Amino acid sequence: MSFGTGKIWMNGTLVDWADAKIHIGSHVVHYGSAVFEGARCYDTPRGTACFRLDTHMARLYDSAKIYRMEPPQSKSDLHAAVLETIRANKYKACYIRPIVYRGYHTLGVNPLPVPVDAAILLWEWGAYLGEDCLTNGVDVRVSSWARAAANTFPTLAKTSANYANSSLIKMEAITEGYSEGIALDTAGYISEGSGQNLFLVRHNTIYTPPVTASILPGITRDSVITLAKDLGFKVREEMLPRELLYIADEAFFAGTAVEITPIRSVDKMPMGNGRRGPITEALQQAFFDTINGRLEDKHGWLEFVYEGEPRAAAVAGARAARA
Ligand SMILES: Cc1ncc(COP(=O)(O)O)c(C=O)c1O
């Protein structure tokens, strides 16, 4: 199945894709008052497995808290609803988009009286920037748009409103012939891409901007840091000057959509030798082997979806023990 087909979960009911509608007067349409997640499940040799769904649900509820939204379901109920929706659609692998939004009531800016609704959409989504980019890398520019300044739009919240900024970064890059833009923060330090975090490698050390650099703290970013340490690499989270982009040996994006995608040039200057670097490749290998279930899941990142699959049985057992 592809985008536009199957069932969507809306406030507890599975509805056909074509019928999953909200009113034009909904608060979210006018004011971007939604928080959401983007997760994936993979078709592994041991069955269909969600990657770090617990962590995605935790970030969703953190985002909702920042915006004083009380989702209609508990975190564990919405988590269970994601699994139920995957099963109902019989997906083996898909992208997972839970969204919590302010619905229909009044159109005053004050969101507090407006009911909070939730939905879960699924669709098949391959390599976000193209399969070939996973090997050959992408050409990017430094965006003329900065990320939101501290104490303006909170970047630790994954809110729809923040994607107005992401859209500006992306449109500028695309119209000028690049795959992506890298935004700086308002102080001029490196922040992130329009929908992915950034890593640089120089002299065998891996660098990534800290959460104070107006980034969304990505779950892939956290996974990359963990895998890099597992592999014995030194990882530093620190404020990074723009010019480090031009003298880095390697660079790559990390995010649920792009997974790990090498960067081969910035502002038309080749990154390192202009090809995917060895540390990027080693991290891609560790990442893809983990998500595809080829490597032991030592961090407990995979949650199997269907009955009879390894972790599904364990989770069902744990639930029964708690009940
Ligand atoms: C702005 C932004 N930064 C970073 C990320 C990467 O986050 P994650 O790895 O949790 O998908 C995303 C993707 O959701 C994003 O939209």
Coordinates of N, CA and C in Angstrom, one line a residue, residues 7-15 50 53 76-91 120 122 303 305-306 319:
K7 N -6.1 2.3 6.1 CA -6.9 2.8 7.2 C -6.1 3.8 8.0
I8 N -6.8 4.9 8.5 CA -6.2 5.8 9.4 C -6.9 5.8 10.7
W9 N -6.2 5.8 11.8 CA -6.8 5.8 13.1 C -7.0 7.3 13.5
M10 N -8.3 7.5 13.8 CA -8.7 8.9 14.3 C -9.5 8.8 15.6
N11 N -8.9 9.3 16.6 CA -9.6 9.3 18.0 C -10.2 8.0 18.3
G12 N -9.5 6.9 18.0 CA -9.9 5.6 18.5 C -10.7 4.8 17.4
T13 N -10.9 5.3 16.2 CA -11.7 4.6 15.2 C -10.8 4.5 14.0
L14 N -10.8 3.3 13.3 CA -10.1 3.2 12.1 C -11.0 3.6 10.9
V15 N -10.6 4.5 10.1 CA -11.4 5.0 9.0 C -10.7 4.9 7.7
C50 N 9.0 -2.1 14.9 CA 9.1 -0.6 15.0 C 10.5 -0.3 15.6
L53 N 10.0 2.9 19.0 CA 8.6 3.6 19.1 C 8.4 4.2 20.5
S76 N 0.7 5.0 26.6 CA 0.7 3.6 26.3 C -0.5 3.2 25.4
D77 N -1.6 3.9 25.6 CA -2.8 3.6 24.7 C -2.5 4.0 23.2
L78 N -1.9 5.2 23.1 CA -1.6 5.6 21.7 C -0.5 4.8 21.1
H79 N 0.5 4.3 21.9 CA 1.5 3.4 21.4 C 0.8 2.1 20.9
A80 N -0.1 1.6 21.7 CA -0.8 0.4 21.3 C -1.6 0.6 20.1
A81 N -2.2 1.8 19.9 CA -3.0 2.1 18.8 C -2.1 2.2 17.5
V82 N -0.8 2.6 17.6 CA 0.1 2.5 16.5 C 0.2 1.1 16.0
L83 N 0.5 0.2 17.0 CA 0.7 -1.2 16.6 C -0.6 -1.8 16.0
E84 N -1.7 -1.4 16.6 CA -3.0 -1.9 16.0 C -3.2 -1.4 14.6
T85 N -2.9 -0.2 14.3 CA -3.1 0.4 13.0 C -2.2 -0.3 12.0
I86 N -0.9 -0.6 12.4 CA 0.0 -1.3 11.5 C -0.6 -2.7 11.1
R87 N -1.1 -3.3 12.2 CA -1.7 -4.7 12.0 C -2.9 -4.6 11.1
A88 N -3.8 -3.6 11.3 CA -5.0 -3.4 10.5 C -4.7 -3.2 9.1
N89 N -3.6 -2.5 8.8 CA -3.2 -2.2 7.4 C -2.3 -3.3 6.8
K90 N -1.9 -4.3 7.7 CA -1.1 -5.4 7.3 C 0.3 -5.0 6.7
Y91 N 0.8 -3.9 7.2 CA 2.1 -3.4 6.7 C 3.2 -4.3 7.2
I120 N -3.4 8.7 13.6 CA -2.2 7.9 13.2 C -2.3 7.6 11.7
L122 N -0.2 6.0 8.3 CA 0.9 5.1 7.9 C 1.0 5.1 6.4
E303 N 10.8 -3.3 18.3 CA 9.5 -3.8 18.9 C 8.7 -4.5 17.8
V305 N 5.8 -6.4 15.8 CA 4.4 -5.9 15.7 C 3.4 -7.0 15.7
Y306 N 3.7 -8.1 15.1 CA 2.7 -9.2 14.9 C 2.9 -10.3 15.9
R319 N 2.9 -7.8 29.5 CA 1.6 -7.1 29.8 C 0.8 -8.0 30.7

